[in-house]
Coordinates of C-alpha atoms and ligand atoms in Angstrom, one line a residue:
M1 CA -0.2 0.1 0.0
Q2 CA 1.3 3.4 -0.8
Y3 CA 0.2 6.3 1.1
Y4 CA 0.0 10.1 -0.1
S5 CA 0.0 13.3 1.7
T6 CA -3.3 15.1 2.0
N7 CA -1.5 18.3 1.0
R8 CA -0.1 16.6 -2.1
Q9 CA 3.3 18.4 -2.1
S10 CA 5.3 15.2 -0.8
P11 CA 6.1 12.2 -2.6
V12 CA 4.0 9.1 -1.9
V13 CA 5.6 6.6 0.6
G14 CA 5.0 2.8 2.0
F15 CA 3.5 2.1 5.2
K16 CA 7.2 1.9 6.9
E17 CA 8.1 5.4 5.8
A18 CA 4.7 6.8 6.8
A19 CA 4.8 5.1 10.0
L20 CA 8.5 6.3 10.8
R21 CA 7.6 10.0 9.7
G22 CA 4.4 10.4 11.4
Q23 CA 3.7 13.5 9.4
A24 CA 4.4 14.1 5.8
P25 CA 7.2 16.6 5.0
D26 CA 4.5 19.2 3.7
K27 CA 2.7 19.0 7.0
G28 CA -0.1 17.1 5.5
L29 CA -1.6 13.7 7.0
Y30 CA -0.8 10.2 5.1
F31 CA -3.8 8.7 3.6
P32 CA -3.9 5.0 1.8
E33 CA -4.3 5.3 -2.1
R34 CA -6.9 3.0 -2.2
I35 CA -9.3 1.6 0.2
P36 CA -9.2 -1.9 0.3
V37 CA -13.0 -3.5 -0.5
I38 CA -14.2 -6.6 1.6
S39 CA -15.9 -9.3 -0.3
Q40 CA -19.4 -10.1 0.2
Q41 CA -18.2 -13.6 0.7
W42 CA -15.9 -12.5 3.4
L43 CA -18.7 -10.6 5.4
H44 CA -21.2 -13.5 5.2
Q45 CA -18.6 -15.7 7.5
F46 CA -16.8 -12.9 9.2
R47 CA -18.5 -13.4 12.2
S48 CA -16.9 -16.8 13.0
I49 CA -13.6 -15.6 12.3
H50 CA -11.0 -15.8 15.0
K51 CA -10.4 -12.1 16.1
G52 CA -6.6 -12.6 15.6
E53 CA -7.2 -13.7 12.0
L54 CA -9.9 -11.1 11.5
A55 CA -7.4 -8.2 12.8
F56 CA -4.7 -9.8 10.5
Q57 CA -6.6 -9.9 7.5
I58 CA -8.0 -6.5 7.7
M59 CA -4.8 -4.9 8.5
Q60 CA -2.7 -7.1 6.0
P61 CA -3.7 -4.9 3.0
Y62 CA -2.7 -1.5 4.6
V63 CA 0.9 -2.9 5.7
G64 CA 1.7 -4.8 2.5
G65 CA 4.9 -6.2 2.4
D66 CA 6.8 -3.9 4.8
I67 CA 6.3 -6.5 7.7
S68 CA 6.4 -10.2 7.2
A69 CA 3.0 -11.9 7.3
E70 CA 4.4 -14.0 10.3
R71 CA 5.3 -11.0 12.3
L72 CA 2.4 -9.0 11.6
Y73 CA 0.2 -11.6 12.8
E74 CA 1.8 -11.5 16.0
I75 CA 1.7 -7.9 16.3
V76 CA -2.1 -7.8 15.7
T77 CA -2.6 -10.8 17.9
E78 CA -0.5 -8.8 20.8
T79 CA -2.6 -5.7 19.9
I80 CA -5.8 -6.9 20.6
H81 CA -5.0 -9.1 23.7
F82 CA -8.1 -8.4 25.7
D83 CA -11.7 -8.0 25.6
F84 CA -14.0 -5.9 23.5
P85 CA -17.5 -6.8 25.0
L86 CA -20.8 -5.5 23.7
I87 CA -23.1 -5.2 26.6
Q88 CA -27.0 -4.2 26.0
L89 CA -27.5 -1.1 28.0
E90 CA -31.2 -0.1 27.1
E91 CA -33.8 -1.8 24.8
D92 CA -32.4 0.1 21.8
I93 CA -28.8 1.2 23.2
Y94 CA -25.8 -1.1 23.0
V95 CA -22.0 -0.3 24.5
L96 CA -19.0 -1.6 23.2
E97 CA -16.5 -1.6 25.9
L98 CA -13.3 -0.5 24.6
F99 CA -11.3 -0.2 28.0
H100 CA -10.0 -3.2 28.7
G101 CA -6.4 -2.8 27.6
P102 CA -3.5 -2.2 30.0
T103 CA -4.2 1.7 30.5
L104 CA -7.9 1.1 30.5
A105 CA -8.3 3.1 27.3
F106 CA -9.4 2.7 23.6
K107 CA -5.9 4.5 22.8
D108 CA -4.2 1.4 23.9
V109 CA -4.9 -0.6 20.3
G110 CA -3.4 2.3 18.6
A111 CA -0.5 2.6 21.0
R112 CA 0.3 -1.3 21.1
F113 CA 0.0 -1.7 17.0
M114 CA 2.5 1.5 16.5
S115 CA 4.8 0.6 19.1
R116 CA 5.1 -2.7 17.9
C117 CA 5.7 -1.7 14.2
L118 CA 8.3 0.8 15.2
G119 CA 10.0 -1.9 17.2
Y120 CA 10.0 -4.3 14.2
F121 CA 11.3 -1.2 11.8
S122 CA 14.1 -0.2 14.5
S123 CA 15.5 -3.7 14.7
D124 CA 17.6 -3.2 11.3
Q125 CA 18.5 0.2 12.1
T126 CA 21.5 1.5 14.1
T127 CA 20.1 4.9 15.2
K128 CA 17.4 4.9 17.7
T129 CA 13.8 6.4 17.2
T130 CA 12.7 8.9 19.5
V131 CA 8.8 9.1 19.9
L132 CA 7.6 12.3 21.3
V133 CA 4.2 12.8 22.6
A134 CA 2.1 15.6 24.2
T135 CA -0.9 14.5 26.3
S136 CA -3.9 15.8 28.2
G137 CA -3.9 12.4 30.1
D138 CA -4.8 9.1 28.1
T139 CA -2.7 9.2 25.1
G140 CA 0.5 9.2 27.0
G141 CA -0.5 6.3 29.3
A142 CA -1.4 4.1 26.4
V143 CA 1.6 5.2 24.6
A144 CA 4.1 4.4 27.7
N145 CA 2.6 1.3 28.4
G146 CA 2.5 0.2 24.4
F147 CA 6.1 1.2 24.0
L148 CA 7.6 -0.1 27.3
N149 CA 10.9 -2.2 26.8
V150 CA 10.5 -1.8 22.9
E151 CA 14.0 -2.2 21.7
G152 CA 15.4 0.9 19.7
V153 CA 12.7 3.2 20.6
E154 CA 13.1 5.9 23.1
V155 CA 9.8 7.6 24.4
I156 CA 9.4 11.2 25.7
I157 CA 6.1 12.1 27.2
L158 CA 5.2 15.6 28.0
Y159 CA 2.1 16.2 30.3
P160 CA 1.1 19.4 32.2
A161 CA 1.6 19.6 35.8
G162 CA -1.4 19.3 37.7
K163 CA -4.0 18.8 34.8
V164 CA -4.2 15.0 34.6
S165 CA -5.8 12.6 36.9
H166 CA -4.0 10.5 39.5
V167 CA -4.2 7.4 37.8
Q168 CA -3.3 8.8 34.6
E169 CA -0.3 10.3 36.1
L170 CA 0.7 7.2 37.4
Q171 CA 0.3 5.2 34.3
L172 CA 2.7 8.2 32.7
T173 CA 5.5 8.0 35.4
T174 CA 5.8 4.5 36.7
C175 CA 7.2 2.9 33.7
G176 CA 11.1 4.0 33.8
N177 CA 13.3 2.3 31.2
N178 CA 12.8 3.5 27.8
I179 CA 10.0 6.0 28.9
T180 CA 10.7 9.6 30.2
A181 CA 8.1 11.4 31.6
L182 CA 8.4 15.5 31.4
R183 CA 6.1 17.1 33.8
I184 CA 5.8 20.5 31.9
H185 CA 4.8 23.5 34.5
G186 CA 2.1 24.7 31.9
T187 CA -0.8 23.8 29.9
F188 CA -1.5 20.9 27.5
D189 CA -1.4 23.3 24.7
D190 CA 2.1 24.3 25.7
C191 CA 3.3 20.7 25.4
Q192 CA 1.7 20.2 22.2
Q193 CA 3.7 23.5 21.3
I194 CA 6.9 22.2 22.3
V195 CA 6.3 19.0 20.7
K196 CA 5.4 20.9 17.4
E197 CA 8.5 23.0 17.5
A198 CA 10.7 20.0 17.9
F199 CA 9.6 18.4 14.8
M200 CA 10.3 21.6 12.8
D201 CA 13.8 22.0 14.5
Q202 CA 16.2 21.3 11.5
Q203 CA 18.9 20.9 13.9
L204 CA 17.2 18.2 16.0
A205 CA 16.2 16.5 12.8
E206 CA 20.0 15.9 11.9
R207 CA 21.0 14.3 15.2
L208 CA 17.8 12.3 16.0
Q209 CA 15.0 10.4 14.4
L210 CA 11.8 11.8 15.8
T211 CA 8.5 10.7 15.3
S212 CA 5.1 11.3 16.8
A213 CA 2.5 9.0 18.4
N214 CA -0.5 11.0 17.9
S215 CA -3.3 9.9 15.9
I216 CA -1.7 11.6 13.0
N217 CA 0.2 8.6 12.8
I218 CA -1.2 6.0 10.2
A219 CA 0.2 3.1 12.7
R220 CA -1.9 4.3 15.4
W221 CA -4.8 5.4 13.3
L222 CA -5.5 2.5 11.1
P223 CA -5.7 -0.5 13.6
Q224 CA -8.8 1.7 15.2
Q225 CA -11.0 0.1 12.6
L226 CA -10.8 -3.0 14.4
Y227 CA -13.1 -1.9 17.0
Y228 CA -15.9 -1.8 14.4
F229 CA -15.3 -5.1 13.1
L230 CA -14.9 -6.7 16.5
A231 CA -18.6 -5.1 17.3
M232 CA -20.3 -6.1 14.5
Q233 CA -19.2 -9.7 15.0
Q234 CA -21.1 -9.3 18.1
W235 CA -24.1 -7.6 16.8
P236 CA -27.3 -9.4 17.3
T237 CA -27.9 -10.7 13.8
S238 CA -31.8 -10.2 14.3
Q239 CA -31.2 -6.4 14.1
M240 CA -30.7 -3.6 11.7
P241 CA -27.0 -2.3 11.8
P242 CA -26.7 0.5 14.4
V243 CA -26.5 4.1 14.5
I244 CA -23.1 4.6 16.0
A245 CA -22.1 7.3 18.4
V246 CA -18.4 7.8 19.1
P247 CA -17.1 10.2 21.7
S248 CA -15.0 12.5 19.5
G249 CA -12.1 15.2 19.8
N250 CA -9.4 14.8 17.2
L251 CA -11.7 12.6 14.9
G252 CA -9.3 9.7 14.7
N253 CA -11.7 6.9 15.9
I254 CA -14.6 7.8 14.1
A255 CA -12.4 8.4 10.9
A256 CA -11.4 4.9 11.5
G257 CA -14.9 3.8 11.8
L258 CA -15.8 5.5 8.4
L259 CA -12.9 3.8 6.8
A260 CA -14.3 0.4 7.9
K261 CA -17.5 1.4 6.4
K262 CA -16.1 2.6 3.2
S263 CA -14.3 -1.0 3.2
G264 CA -17.9 -2.4 3.4
L265 CA -18.6 -3.2 6.4
E266 CA -22.2 -2.7 6.9
M267 CA -23.1 -0.1 9.9
G268 CA -25.7 2.9 10.1
N269 CA -24.9 6.2 10.4
F270 CA -22.3 7.7 12.6
I271 CA -22.3 10.6 15.0
A272 CA -19.4 12.7 16.0
A273 CA -20.4 12.9 19.7
C274 CA -18.5 16.3 21.2
N275 CA -18.4 18.3 24.2
I276 CA -18.7 22.1 23.8
N277 CA -15.7 21.9 21.6
D278 CA -17.4 20.9 18.4
S279 CA -16.2 22.6 15.6
V280 CA -17.2 19.6 13.4
T281 CA -20.6 20.8 13.8
D282 CA -19.8 24.3 12.2
F283 CA -18.0 22.6 9.4
L284 CA -20.9 20.2 8.7
E285 CA -23.2 23.2 8.5
T286 CA -21.0 25.3 6.2
G287 CA -18.3 23.3 4.9
I288 CA -15.9 25.5 6.4
H289 CA -13.7 24.6 9.1
T290 CA -12.4 27.3 11.8
P291 CA -10.2 26.3 14.2
K292 CA -11.1 27.2 17.6
Q293 CA -9.3 27.5 21.2
A294 CA -10.2 24.2 23.0
V295 CA -12.2 25.0 26.4
M296 CA -11.6 22.8 29.4
T297 CA -14.4 20.0 30.0
Y298 CA -15.0 17.1 31.9
S299 CA -14.3 14.8 29.0
N300 CA -11.0 16.2 28.3
A301 CA -9.5 14.0 26.1
M302 CA -12.1 15.7 23.7
D303 CA -10.8 19.1 24.4
V304 CA -9.8 19.7 20.7
G305 CA -10.5 22.9 18.8
N306 CA -8.8 22.0 15.7
P307 CA -9.4 18.3 14.9
S308 CA -6.4 17.0 12.9
N309 CA -8.3 13.9 11.3
L310 CA -11.2 16.1 9.7
I311 CA -9.0 16.0 6.7
R312 CA -9.0 12.3 6.4
I313 CA -12.7 12.3 6.6
L314 CA -13.0 14.7 3.7
E315 CA -10.3 12.7 1.7
M316 CA -12.5 9.5 2.1
Y317 CA -15.7 11.3 0.6
Q318 CA -13.8 13.0 -2.1
H319 CA -14.4 16.4 -0.3
D320 CA -18.1 16.0 -1.0
L321 CA -20.1 17.6 1.9
S322 CA -23.3 16.6 1.2
L323 CA -22.2 12.8 0.8
I324 CA -20.5 13.3 4.4
K325 CA -23.7 14.8 5.9
S326 CA -25.6 11.7 4.5
Q327 CA -23.7 9.6 6.6
V328 CA -22.2 11.5 9.5
S329 CA -23.9 14.0 11.9
S330 CA -22.5 15.8 15.0
S331 CA -24.0 16.3 18.4
K332 CA -22.6 19.0 21.3
Q333 CA -23.0 18.3 25.0
T334 CA -22.4 20.3 28.1
D335 CA -20.8 19.3 31.4
E336 CA -23.8 19.6 33.0
A337 CA -25.5 17.0 30.4
T338 CA -22.4 14.8 30.9
I339 CA -23.0 14.6 34.6
H340 CA -26.9 14.1 34.0
A341 CA -26.4 11.1 31.6
I342 CA -23.7 9.4 34.2
R343 CA -26.3 9.7 37.0
S344 CA -29.3 8.6 35.1
V345 CA -27.8 5.7 33.5
Y346 CA -26.5 4.7 36.9
E347 CA -29.9 5.1 38.5
H348 CA -31.8 3.0 35.7
S349 CA -29.0 0.6 34.5
N350 CA -26.5 0.5 37.5
Y351 CA -24.1 0.8 34.9
I352 CA -21.3 3.5 35.3
L353 CA -20.3 5.4 32.2
D354 CA -17.3 7.8 32.1
P355 CA -17.6 11.4 30.8
H356 CA -16.7 10.7 27.4
A357 CA -18.9 7.6 26.9
A358 CA -21.6 10.0 28.7
V359 CA -21.2 12.4 25.5
G360 CA -21.8 9.6 23.5
Y361 CA -24.8 8.3 25.1
K362 CA -26.5 11.8 25.5
A363 CA -26.1 11.9 21.5
L364 CA -27.6 8.7 20.9
K365 CA -30.6 9.4 23.0
Q366 CA -31.1 12.6 21.2
T367 CA -30.4 11.4 17.5
L368 CA -32.1 8.0 17.6
R369 CA -35.4 7.7 15.8
K370 CA -38.0 5.0 16.7
G371 CA -37.0 1.6 15.8
E372 CA -33.3 2.4 15.3
K373 CA -30.9 0.8 17.5
G374 CA -27.5 2.7 18.8
L375 CA -24.2 1.6 19.4
L376 CA -22.0 3.6 22.0
L377 CA -18.2 3.4 22.0
A378 CA -17.2 3.4 25.7
T379 CA -13.6 4.8 25.1
A380 CA -12.5 5.2 28.7
H381 CA -13.1 3.2 32.0
P382 CA -14.7 5.7 34.4
V383 CA -12.0 5.2 37.3
K384 CA -9.8 7.5 35.4
F385 CA -12.0 10.1 36.3
P386 CA -12.9 9.3 39.6
E387 CA -13.9 13.1 40.8
I388 CA -16.4 13.6 38.4
V389 CA -18.1 10.5 37.9
E390 CA -18.2 10.0 42.0
K391 CA -19.5 13.6 41.8
A392 CA -22.3 12.1 39.6
I393 CA -23.2 8.9 41.0
G394 CA -22.5 9.7 44.7
T395 CA -20.5 6.9 45.3
S396 CA -16.7 5.5 44.8
I397 CA -15.9 3.6 42.0
P398 CA -14.5 0.2 42.5
I399 CA -10.5 0.3 41.5
P400 CA -9.9 -2.6 39.0
E401 CA -7.5 -5.2 39.9
S402 CA -5.3 -5.0 36.7
I403 CA -4.4 -1.3 37.9
K404 CA -4.0 -1.8 41.6
P405 CA -0.2 -2.6 41.3
L406 CA 0.4 1.0 39.8
F407 CA -0.3 2.6 43.3
T408 CA 2.7 0.7 44.6
L409 CA 5.1 1.6 41.8
A410 CA 7.7 4.8 42.4
Q411 CA 7.1 7.6 40.2
Q412 CA 9.7 9.3 38.0
M413 CA 9.2 12.6 36.1
I414 CA 11.3 15.3 35.4
D415 CA 10.2 18.7 36.0
M416 CA 10.4 21.6 33.5
E417 CA 9.3 24.7 32.7
A418 CA 7.2 25.5 29.7
S419 CA 10.0 26.6 27.2
Y420 CA 11.1 25.2 23.9
E421 CA 15.0 26.2 24.8
S422 CA 14.6 24.2 28.1
F423 CA 13.3 21.2 26.3
K424 CA 15.7 21.3 23.4
E425 CA 18.6 21.9 25.7
W426 CA 17.7 19.2 27.9
L427 CA 17.1 16.6 24.8
W428 CA 20.1 17.9 23.3
Y429 CA 22.5 17.2 26.1
R430 CA 20.7 13.8 26.6
S431 CA 21.5 12.6 23.2
K432 CA 25.1 13.2 23.3
Q433 CA 25.4 11.0 26.3
Ligands
LIG1 C1 -8.7 10.1 22.8 C2 -10.0 10.1 23.3 C3 -11.2 10.2 22.6 C4 -11.3 11.1 21.4 O1 -11.0 10.5 20.2 P1 -10.5 10.8 18.8 O2 -9.9 9.9 18.0 O3 -9.4 11.9 19.3 O4 -11.7 11.5 18.4 C5 -12.6 10.2 23.2 N1 -12.6 9.6 24.5 C6 -11.4 9.4 25.2 C7 -11.5 8.6 26.4 C8 -10.1 9.4 24.7 O5 -9.0 9.3 25.2

């Protein structure tokens, strides 16, 4: 498979180069030259395919010959080595739980796939790859966990001091080894700005092979389509295909779902479920995208004012706005609505939504028409956002066994002021050692 840049000013590249670069040199995003079409025959029997085999068959055309079939099979099997249960919440609403990975967030899938691909590509190289990532909480943990002990890859995570939850900070700072956590005394935007400057710094580029682990990277973006295949494997055959609500920020997850739909997987329409940072709504109305300053909300992983994957949705639909609108809508929810949804679902169904899934739940409730069924993607475990969730349900959330060991590990982080100069000096000195 070849990938072109959405800005069309850079040469096409294969999977390996696109994954190693992250963003194209012209600052566009890489996009596959063609979207593989799934045969009707495959769709008739895909429910009975083992999930590792399924993941291999979906990902193989995108990777092509850049990773041996044998190793790719291992990579995808490790990537999805946990459960993706589909749960019926109400008569017409089902939830796909995407939070059973090691850091309890759906980003585990993308991070695990990408880390293993980079590990494979680094094994024949003498220089190390350095992954830089700015996080508002969830991305950093998934990336730290996914890349831990991957040979030939160093990971540097920048997170804003005092602005991530306790569990999130433990996930970022207790890995050690090839994972370094920088506690930046500033905001998430400051962290992101430092990372952006580093990617544009020619001096650094000569010394280090830098790449990003955000969803602009195809190796993080593409495997997310697997959620939709795993959901539809479990979807009751007696039901019509569901309307799907995706809690959205950078639109990576929903863009991956639309990619699966383009490939032929039968699903209903999609809702980009947003908090008050819903620049996608204006876009769908006017066809013009105006980046906005992000506002802080309870669903902080979706506090994005300039969603980077919007361009991929446009590419998929050949920039045809009316076609996009026939399959994708958006919804905007306030923090009050989020709290209300968590509380009412807890009271009626004894089920605890996290703030992001709660936004998706509200979106489905408002959009579903009579007779339709809805599928909600639950993108994080509620324990990652205890203050908000406990405020809504009035009781504490049990801590899952799988993360209890975190509380016994020592944290390691480096404190740094929010300045590019400080960051560069630190990185420069470190790379000389
Ligand atoms: C990252 C994240 C989102 C948003 O996903 P995008 O692909 O950026 O749209 C939603 N919910 C949670 C919990 C997240 O961590």
